[in-house]
């Protein structure tokens, strides 16, 4: 599909919805199951190109793991994984293709750094432009043998000699933290990691449920190497980052009363809900239960009048993927909103400061780019326009939600990239057409 058209005032977001399973947890479930020599059952694994697809052609994490000897079978919608333990993966015959997925690349780099064979990794044009020094540097400090031009893909990882050590992480990146954790599992000696800025913590939570070799005291994670990883099953809850598009759609469109079921409610993932509540959003959380160490539950959203907000500092890693859709909410909120300290947005699937500002400007938002952030003067309405996803799934979905509320018609060019995280996104949106 070259483009999609969304008509204004044509939606109301009421009823119940389930969104695809959480992508971050899915990547980790697959990686951790690969460390278990017995069979692991994964229920509700996301269908998304970063993880797996129905046609099985683009499925970054599953494909890379299968290429290094992990076995997968799908029975009645569940995925069964037979892993290989910590250090017994086998060399891939070809280059490992990480597609569009930064999470696949960075997490698997940690694991491959501790293996006894050479691996080559590559990805699509967007991924080839993303920074890998953040992972190459700490892994090399541990003794990994990694070569690349300009610290970007393609990357070659040769056998190294990993040693534990002490790390202070200042970036606030779960991908970097997780790469070090996976490498630490294969290293000689203990590794201690201190996070200065808290980032999503699924890797450590999920590993703790499968081995005693991981301990957390306050902001320090201690990893003892060579664990025997034992896990029977992972059940993956809905992805709050995907739900965020429908939450904002319900807030902005008239007469909405939407319940999104079975969502991951991990605190490092739903900080955007705190921000929206601060802006005046009517959002209720209910039915909280624990599943695979993660809280899950339902979220109800009603149409709300929003006011401006300031988001900065340590809160940025806790809502980094939700910033484009929060910018849409701020565009229609009363007053001036500021998003500061958000330079990391420039290193996502697109430069999300530039792409969010350029595309929302086309719809008449009072949005401006600053060095490490975005300033938004809220308005009472937006106008339809001709926009582009820049091949970034979260920009495409944010623009589609904007299209439901902007006056006139909104055209989104290159919308197919939504398959990276939410293949049925436009169908789900269409179900709320009046
Ligand atoms: C992710 C972490 C975040 C996020 C990405 C998924 C993860 O990246 O933007 O979509 O699953 O670990 P960083 O940790 O690099 O900020």
Coordinates of C-alpha atoms and ligand atoms in Angstrom, one line a residue:
X1 CA 0.0 0.0 0.0
X2 CA 1.5 3.4 -1.1
X3 CA -0.7 5.5 1.1
X4 CA -3.8 5.5 3.3
X5 CA -6.5 8.2 3.7
X6 CA -8.2 8.9 7.1
X7 CA -11.3 11.0 7.2
X8 CA -12.0 13.4 10.1
X9 CA -14.8 13.1 12.6
X10 CA -15.4 9.6 11.4
X11 CA -14.4 7.7 14.5
X12 CA -15.6 7.2 18.0
X13 CA -13.5 5.0 20.3
X14 CA -15.9 2.9 22.5
X15 CA -16.0 -0.7 23.4
X16 CA -13.3 -3.2 24.0
X17 CA -9.9 -3.7 22.3
X18 CA -6.9 -6.0 22.6
X19 CA -3.6 -4.9 21.1
X20 CA -0.7 -7.1 19.9
X21 CA 1.5 -8.7 22.6
X22 CA 4.3 -6.6 24.0
X23 CA 7.3 -6.5 21.6
X24 CA 9.9 -5.9 24.3
X25 CA 8.8 -8.8 26.4
X26 CA 8.4 -11.0 23.2
X27 CA 12.1 -10.4 22.2
X28 CA 13.2 -11.3 25.7
X29 CA 11.0 -14.4 26.0
X30 CA 12.5 -15.7 22.8
X31 CA 16.1 -15.0 23.9
X32 CA 15.6 -16.4 27.4
X33 CA 13.8 -19.5 26.1
X34 CA 16.9 -20.0 23.9
X35 CA 19.0 -20.3 27.0
X36 CA 16.8 -23.1 28.4
X37 CA 17.8 -26.5 27.2
X38 CA 14.3 -27.8 27.9
X39 CA 11.2 -26.8 26.0
X40 CA 9.6 -23.4 26.7
X41 CA 6.1 -22.6 25.7
X42 CA 5.4 -19.0 24.7
X43 CA 1.7 -17.9 24.6
X44 CA 0.4 -14.9 22.9
X45 CA 3.7 -14.1 21.0
X46 CA 3.4 -10.9 19.0
X47 CA 2.9 -11.1 15.3
X48 CA 5.1 -8.3 14.2
X49 CA 8.0 -8.1 11.8
X50 CA 10.5 -7.4 14.6
X51 CA 9.5 -10.6 16.3
X52 CA 7.7 -13.0 13.8
X53 CA 5.1 -12.8 11.0
X54 CA 2.4 -15.1 9.8
X55 CA 4.2 -15.6 6.5
X56 CA 7.5 -16.3 8.4
X57 CA 9.4 -14.2 5.9
X58 CA 10.4 -11.2 8.0
X59 CA 10.8 -12.1 11.7
X60 CA 14.0 -10.6 13.0
X61 CA 14.4 -12.2 16.4
X62 CA 13.0 -15.7 15.6
X63 CA 15.0 -15.9 12.4
X64 CA 18.3 -14.9 14.0
X65 CA 17.9 -17.4 16.8
X66 CA 16.9 -20.2 14.4
X67 CA 20.1 -19.4 12.4
X68 CA 22.2 -20.1 15.5
X69 CA 20.6 -23.4 16.2
X70 CA 17.5 -22.7 18.3
X71 CA 14.4 -24.8 17.4
X72 CA 10.9 -23.4 17.1
X73 CA 7.5 -25.0 16.5
X74 CA 4.1 -23.5 16.5
X75 CA 1.2 -25.6 17.9
X76 CA -2.3 -24.2 18.3
X77 CA -1.1 -20.6 18.4
X78 CA 1.6 -21.2 21.0
X79 CA 5.3 -21.1 20.1
X80 CA 7.5 -23.9 21.5
X81 CA 11.2 -23.1 21.8
X82 CA 14.0 -25.6 22.4
X83 CA 17.1 -23.7 23.4
X84 CA 20.7 -24.5 23.7
X85 CA 21.9 -23.3 27.1
X86 CA 24.3 -20.4 27.6
X87 CA 27.3 -21.1 25.4
X88 CA 26.2 -23.8 23.0
X89 CA 24.7 -22.0 20.1
X90 CA 26.0 -22.9 16.7
X91 CA 27.5 -20.8 13.9
X92 CA 25.1 -19.4 11.4
X93 CA 25.7 -20.3 7.8
X94 CA 24.9 -16.8 6.7
X95 CA 24.7 -13.3 7.9
X96 CA 22.2 -12.7 10.7
X97 CA 19.5 -10.3 9.4
X98 CA 18.1 -8.1 12.2
X99 CA 15.8 -6.4 9.7
X100 CA 14.5 -3.1 11.3
X101 CA 14.9 -4.2 14.9
X102 CA 17.4 -2.4 17.2
X103 CA 16.3 -4.6 20.1
X104 CA 17.1 -7.8 18.2
X105 CA 20.5 -6.4 17.2
X106 CA 21.6 -5.1 20.5
X107 CA 20.4 -7.9 22.7
X108 CA 21.7 -10.7 20.5
X109 CA 25.1 -8.9 20.3
X110 CA 25.4 -9.5 24.0
X111 CA 24.7 -13.2 23.6
X112 CA 26.9 -13.7 20.5
X113 CA 29.9 -11.9 22.2
X114 CA 30.2 -14.9 24.6
X115 CA 30.1 -17.7 21.9
X116 CA 33.0 -19.6 20.4
X117 CA 32.2 -18.8 16.8
X118 CA 32.2 -15.8 14.5
X119 CA 28.8 -14.0 13.7
X120 CA 28.0 -11.4 11.2
X121 CA 25.0 -9.1 11.7
X122 CA 23.2 -6.8 9.3
X123 CA 19.9 -5.0 8.9
X124 CA 17.8 -2.7 6.8
X125 CA 18.7 0.8 5.8
X126 CA 17.2 2.4 8.9
X127 CA 19.0 0.0 11.2
X128 CA 22.3 0.4 9.4
X129 CA 22.1 4.1 10.3
X130 CA 21.5 3.5 14.0
X131 CA 24.3 3.9 16.6
X132 CA 25.9 0.7 17.9
X133 CA 28.9 2.2 19.8
X134 CA 26.7 2.3 22.9
X135 CA 26.7 -1.5 22.9
X136 CA 30.1 -2.1 21.2
X137 CA 32.0 -0.1 23.8
X138 CA 30.8 -1.8 27.0
X139 CA 30.9 -5.2 25.4
X140 CA 34.5 -4.6 24.2
X141 CA 35.4 -3.4 27.7
X142 CA 34.2 -6.9 28.9
X143 CA 36.5 -8.5 26.3
X144 CA 34.2 -8.9 23.3
X145 CA 35.9 -9.0 19.9
X146 CA 33.6 -6.8 17.7
X147 CA 34.5 -5.0 14.4
X148 CA 32.5 -2.6 12.4
X149 CA 32.9 0.5 10.3
X150 CA 31.7 3.7 12.1
X151 CA 30.2 1.6 14.9
X152 CA 27.2 0.7 12.7
X153 CA 25.9 -2.4 11.0
X154 CA 27.3 -4.5 9.4
X155 CA 29.1 -5.9 12.5
X156 CA 31.3 -8.9 12.9
X157 CA 31.6 -10.6 16.3
X158 CA 34.5 -12.9 16.7
X159 CA 35.2 -15.2 19.7
X160 CA 36.5 -13.1 22.6
X161 CA 37.2 -13.6 26.3
X162 CA 34.4 -12.0 28.3
X163 CA 35.1 -11.0 31.9
X164 CA 32.6 -9.6 34.4
X165 CA 33.1 -6.2 35.9
X166 CA 31.4 -3.0 37.2
X167 CA 29.4 -0.8 34.9
X168 CA 27.6 2.5 35.5
X169 CA 25.0 3.1 32.8
X170 CA 24.2 6.8 32.2
X171 CA 22.3 6.5 28.9
X172 CA 19.0 5.2 30.2
X173 CA 18.8 2.4 27.6
X174 CA 17.2 -0.9 28.2
X175 CA 18.8 -2.3 25.1
X176 CA 22.3 -1.4 26.3
X177 CA 21.6 -2.7 29.8
X178 CA 20.2 -6.0 28.3
X179 CA 23.2 -6.5 26.0
X180 CA 25.5 -6.3 29.0
X181 CA 23.3 -8.7 31.0
X182 CA 23.2 -11.3 28.2
X183 CA 27.0 -11.0 27.8
X184 CA 27.5 -11.2 31.6
X185 CA 25.7 -14.6 31.5
X186 CA 28.6 -15.9 29.3
X187 CA 31.4 -14.1 31.1
X188 CA 34.1 -15.2 33.6
X189 CA 33.3 -13.7 37.0
X190 CA 30.5 -11.6 38.3
X191 CA 29.1 -8.4 36.7
X192 CA 27.5 -5.5 38.5
X193 CA 25.5 -2.9 36.6
X194 CA 24.3 0.4 38.1
X195 CA 21.6 2.3 36.2
X196 CA 21.7 6.1 36.7
X197 CA 18.5 6.6 34.8
X198 CA 15.9 3.7 35.2
X199 CA 15.0 2.0 31.9
X200 CA 12.5 -0.8 31.1
X201 CA 13.4 -3.7 33.3
X202 CA 11.9 -6.8 31.6
X203 CA 15.3 -8.6 31.0
X204 CA 16.2 -8.7 34.7
X205 CA 12.6 -9.4 35.8
X206 CA 12.2 -12.3 33.4
X207 CA 15.6 -13.7 34.0
X208 CA 15.1 -13.6 37.8
X209 CA 12.0 -15.8 37.3
X210 CA 14.3 -18.5 35.6
X211 CA 17.5 -18.4 37.5
X212 CA 18.9 -17.4 40.9
X213 CA 22.1 -15.9 39.3
X214 CA 20.5 -12.4 38.9
X215 CA 19.9 -10.2 41.9
X216 CA 18.7 -6.6 42.2
X217 CA 19.4 -4.3 45.1
X218 CA 18.0 -0.8 44.6
X219 CA 19.5 0.3 41.2
X220 CA 22.2 -2.3 41.1
X221 CA 21.9 -5.6 39.1
X222 CA 24.4 -8.4 39.9
X223 CA 24.8 -11.2 37.4
X224 CA 26.6 -14.4 38.1
X225 CA 27.7 -16.3 34.9
X226 CA 26.7 -19.7 33.6
X227 CA 23.2 -20.0 35.1
X228 CA 21.1 -23.1 34.4
X229 CA 18.0 -21.3 32.9
X230 CA 14.8 -23.1 33.7
X231 CA 11.4 -21.9 32.5
X232 CA 8.2 -23.7 31.4
X233 CA 6.3 -20.9 29.9
X234 CA 6.0 -17.2 29.2
X235 CA 2.6 -15.6 28.6
X236 CA 3.0 -12.2 26.9
X237 CA 0.6 -9.4 27.8
X238 CA -0.6 -6.6 25.4
X239 CA 1.9 -3.9 24.5
X240 CA 1.2 -0.6 26.2
X241 CA 3.3 1.2 23.5
X242 CA 0.8 0.0 20.9
X243 CA -2.2 0.7 23.2
X244 CA -0.9 4.3 23.6
X245 CA -2.2 5.2 20.1
X246 CA -5.8 4.1 20.9
X247 CA -5.6 5.7 24.4
X248 CA -4.8 9.1 22.8
X249 CA -7.4 8.5 20.0
X250 CA -10.1 7.9 22.7
X251 CA -9.1 10.9 24.7
X252 CA -9.2 13.2 21.7
X253 CA -12.3 11.9 19.9
X254 CA -15.9 12.7 21.0
X255 CA -18.0 10.3 23.2
X256 CA -15.2 7.7 23.7
X257 CA -15.3 5.1 26.4
X258 CA -12.7 2.5 25.5
X259 CA -11.4 -0.5 27.5
X260 CA -8.1 -2.0 26.4
X261 CA -7.8 -5.5 27.9
X262 CA -4.8 -7.5 29.2
X263 CA -2.0 -4.9 29.0
X264 CA 1.5 -5.0 30.4
X265 CA 1.4 -2.5 33.3
X266 CA 5.1 -2.6 34.2
X267 CA 5.9 0.8 35.8
X268 CA 8.8 1.4 33.4
X269 CA 6.3 1.2 30.5
X270 CA 3.2 3.1 31.5
X271 CA 4.7 6.3 32.7
X272 CA 2.9 8.0 29.7
X273 CA -0.3 7.2 31.5
X274 CA 0.9 9.3 34.5
X275 CA 1.7 12.1 32.1
X276 CA -1.7 11.9 30.3
X277 CA -3.4 11.9 33.7
X278 CA -1.4 15.0 34.7
X279 CA -2.8 16.6 31.5
X280 CA -6.3 15.8 32.7
X281 CA -6.9 12.5 31.0
X282 CA -9.7 10.3 32.4
X283 CA -7.9 6.9 32.6
X284 CA -8.7 4.1 35.0
X285 CA -6.7 0.9 35.5
X286 CA -8.4 -2.3 36.8
X287 CA -8.2 -6.1 37.0
X288 CA -4.5 -6.1 37.9
X289 CA -2.9 -9.6 38.1
X290 CA 0.7 -10.8 37.8
X291 CA 1.8 -12.8 34.7
X292 CA 5.4 -14.1 34.3
X293 CA 6.6 -11.6 37.0
X294 CA 4.9 -8.6 35.2
X295 CA 1.7 -6.8 36.3
X296 CA -1.0 -6.9 33.7
X297 CA -4.6 -5.5 33.6
X298 CA -7.2 -3.4 31.8
X299 CA -7.2 0.3 31.0
X300 CA -10.4 2.4 30.5
X301 CA -10.2 5.7 28.7
X302 CA -12.8 8.4 28.3
X303 CA -12.8 11.5 26.1
X304 CA -11.1 14.3 28.1
X305 CA -10.1 18.0 27.8
X306 CA -6.3 18.1 28.0
X307 CA -3.9 20.8 29.3
X308 CA -0.2 21.2 28.6
X309 CA 2.6 19.4 30.4
X310 CA 6.4 19.4 30.7
X311 CA 8.3 16.1 30.3
X312 CA 12.0 15.9 31.0
X313 CA 15.0 14.3 32.7
X314 CA 14.8 10.8 34.1
X315 CA 11.2 10.3 32.9
X316 CA 12.3 10.3 29.2
X317 CA 13.5 6.6 29.1
X318 CA 10.2 5.6 30.7
X319 CA 8.1 6.9 27.8
X320 CA 10.6 7.2 25.0
X321 CA 8.4 5.2 22.5
X322 CA 5.3 7.2 23.4
X323 CA 6.7 10.7 22.7
X324 CA 5.3 11.0 19.1
X325 CA 1.8 10.2 20.2
X326 CA 2.1 12.4 23.3
X327 CA 3.1 15.2 20.9
X328 CA -0.2 14.8 19.2
X329 CA -2.0 15.0 22.6
X330 CA 0.0 18.1 23.4
X331 CA -0.9 19.6 20.0
X332 CA -4.6 19.6 21.1
X333 CA -4.0 20.5 24.8
X334 CA -4.5 23.9 26.2
X335 CA -1.2 25.8 26.7
X336 CA 2.5 25.3 25.9
X337 CA 4.0 21.8 26.4
X338 CA 7.7 21.1 26.6
X339 CA 9.6 17.9 26.0
X340 CA 13.2 18.3 27.1
X341 CA 16.3 16.0 27.4
X342 CA 14.9 13.8 24.7
X343 CA 18.0 13.7 22.3
X344 CA 17.6 9.8 22.3
X345 CA 14.6 10.3 20.0
X346 CA 17.0 11.1 17.2
X347 CA 18.3 7.5 17.2
X348 CA 15.1 5.6 16.8
X349 CA 13.6 4.1 13.6
X350 CA 13.7 7.7 12.3
X351 CA 14.9 10.9 13.9
X352 CA 11.7 11.2 15.8
X353 CA 12.3 14.8 16.9
X354 CA 12.5 15.8 13.2
X355 CA 9.8 13.5 11.8
X356 CA 7.3 14.2 14.6
X357 CA 7.8 18.0 14.2
X358 CA 7.7 18.0 10.3
X359 CA 4.6 15.8 10.0
X360 CA 2.5 17.3 12.8
X361 CA 3.4 20.8 11.4
X362 CA 1.8 19.7 8.1
X363 CA -1.4 19.2 10.0
X364 CA -1.2 22.7 11.6
X365 CA 0.2 21.8 15.0
X366 CA 2.1 24.6 16.8
X367 CA 5.1 22.3 17.2
X368 CA 8.8 23.4 17.1
X369 CA 12.1 21.4 17.1
X370 CA 14.7 22.4 19.7
X371 CA 18.1 20.8 20.2
X372 CA 17.1 17.9 22.4
X373 CA 13.4 18.2 22.5
X374 CA 10.1 19.7 21.2
X375 CA 8.0 22.7 22.2
X376 CA 4.3 22.6 21.4
X377 CA 1.8 25.4 21.5
X378 CA -1.6 23.6 21.9
X379 CA -4.4 24.5 19.5
X380 CA -8.1 23.7 19.5
X381 CA -8.0 21.9 16.2
X382 CA -5.7 20.4 13.5
X383 CA -6.3 20.3 9.7
X384 CA -5.9 17.3 7.4
X385 CA -2.8 17.1 5.2
X386 CA -0.5 15.0 3.1
X387 CA 2.0 13.3 5.5
X388 CA 4.7 10.7 5.4
X389 CA 5.6 7.9 7.9
X390 CA 9.3 8.2 7.1
X391 CA 9.1 4.4 7.3
X392 CA 8.7 4.7 11.0
X393 CA 5.9 2.6 12.5
X394 CA 5.2 4.9 15.4
X395 CA 5.1 8.0 13.2
X396 CA 2.6 6.2 10.8
X397 CA 0.3 5.3 13.7
X398 CA 0.5 8.7 15.4
X399 CA -0.5 10.4 12.1
X400 CA -3.4 8.0 11.6
X401 CA -4.7 8.9 15.0
X402 CA -4.2 12.6 14.1
X403 CA -6.2 11.9 11.0
X404 CA -9.2 10.8 13.1
X405 CA -9.5 14.2 14.7
X406 CA -8.0 16.7 12.1
X407 CA -10.5 18.6 9.9
X408 CA -10.7 17.2 6.3
X409 CA -8.7 14.3 5.0
X410 CA -5.3 13.1 6.1
X411 CA -3.1 11.1 3.8
X412 CA -0.3 9.0 5.1
X413 CA 2.3 7.9 2.6
X414 CA 4.3 4.7 3.3
X415 CA 1.9 3.4 5.9
X416 CA 2.9 -0.3 5.7
X417 CA 5.7 0.1 8.3
X418 CA 3.0 -0.3 11.0
X419 CA 3.7 -4.1 10.5
X420 CA 6.9 -3.6 12.6
X421 CA 4.8 -3.6 15.7
X422 CA 1.1 -3.6 14.9
X423 CA 0.3 -5.4 11.6
X424 CA -3.5 -5.0 11.9
X425 CA -3.4 -1.4 13.1
X426 CA -5.4 0.2 10.3
X427 CA -8.0 -2.6 10.5
X428 CA -8.3 -2.0 14.3
X429 CA -8.6 1.7 13.7
X430 CA -11.3 1.1 11.1
X431 CA -13.3 -0.9 13.5
X432 CA -14.0 2.3 15.4
X433 CA -15.4 4.1 12.4
X434 CA -18.8 5.6 13.2
Ligands
LIG1 C1 13.4 -1.3 23.9 C2 14.0 -0.2 24.5 C3 13.9 1.2 24.0 C4 12.8 1.3 23.1 C5 12.7 0.2 22.0 C6 12.5 -1.1 22.7 C7 13.6 -2.6 24.5 O1 15.2 1.5 23.4 O2 12.9 2.6 22.4 O3 11.6 0.4 21.2 O4 12.8 -3.5 24.2 O5 14.6 -2.8 25.2 P1 16.4 2.0 24.3 O6 16.5 1.1 25.4 O7 17.6 1.9 23.4 O8 16.1 3.4 24.6

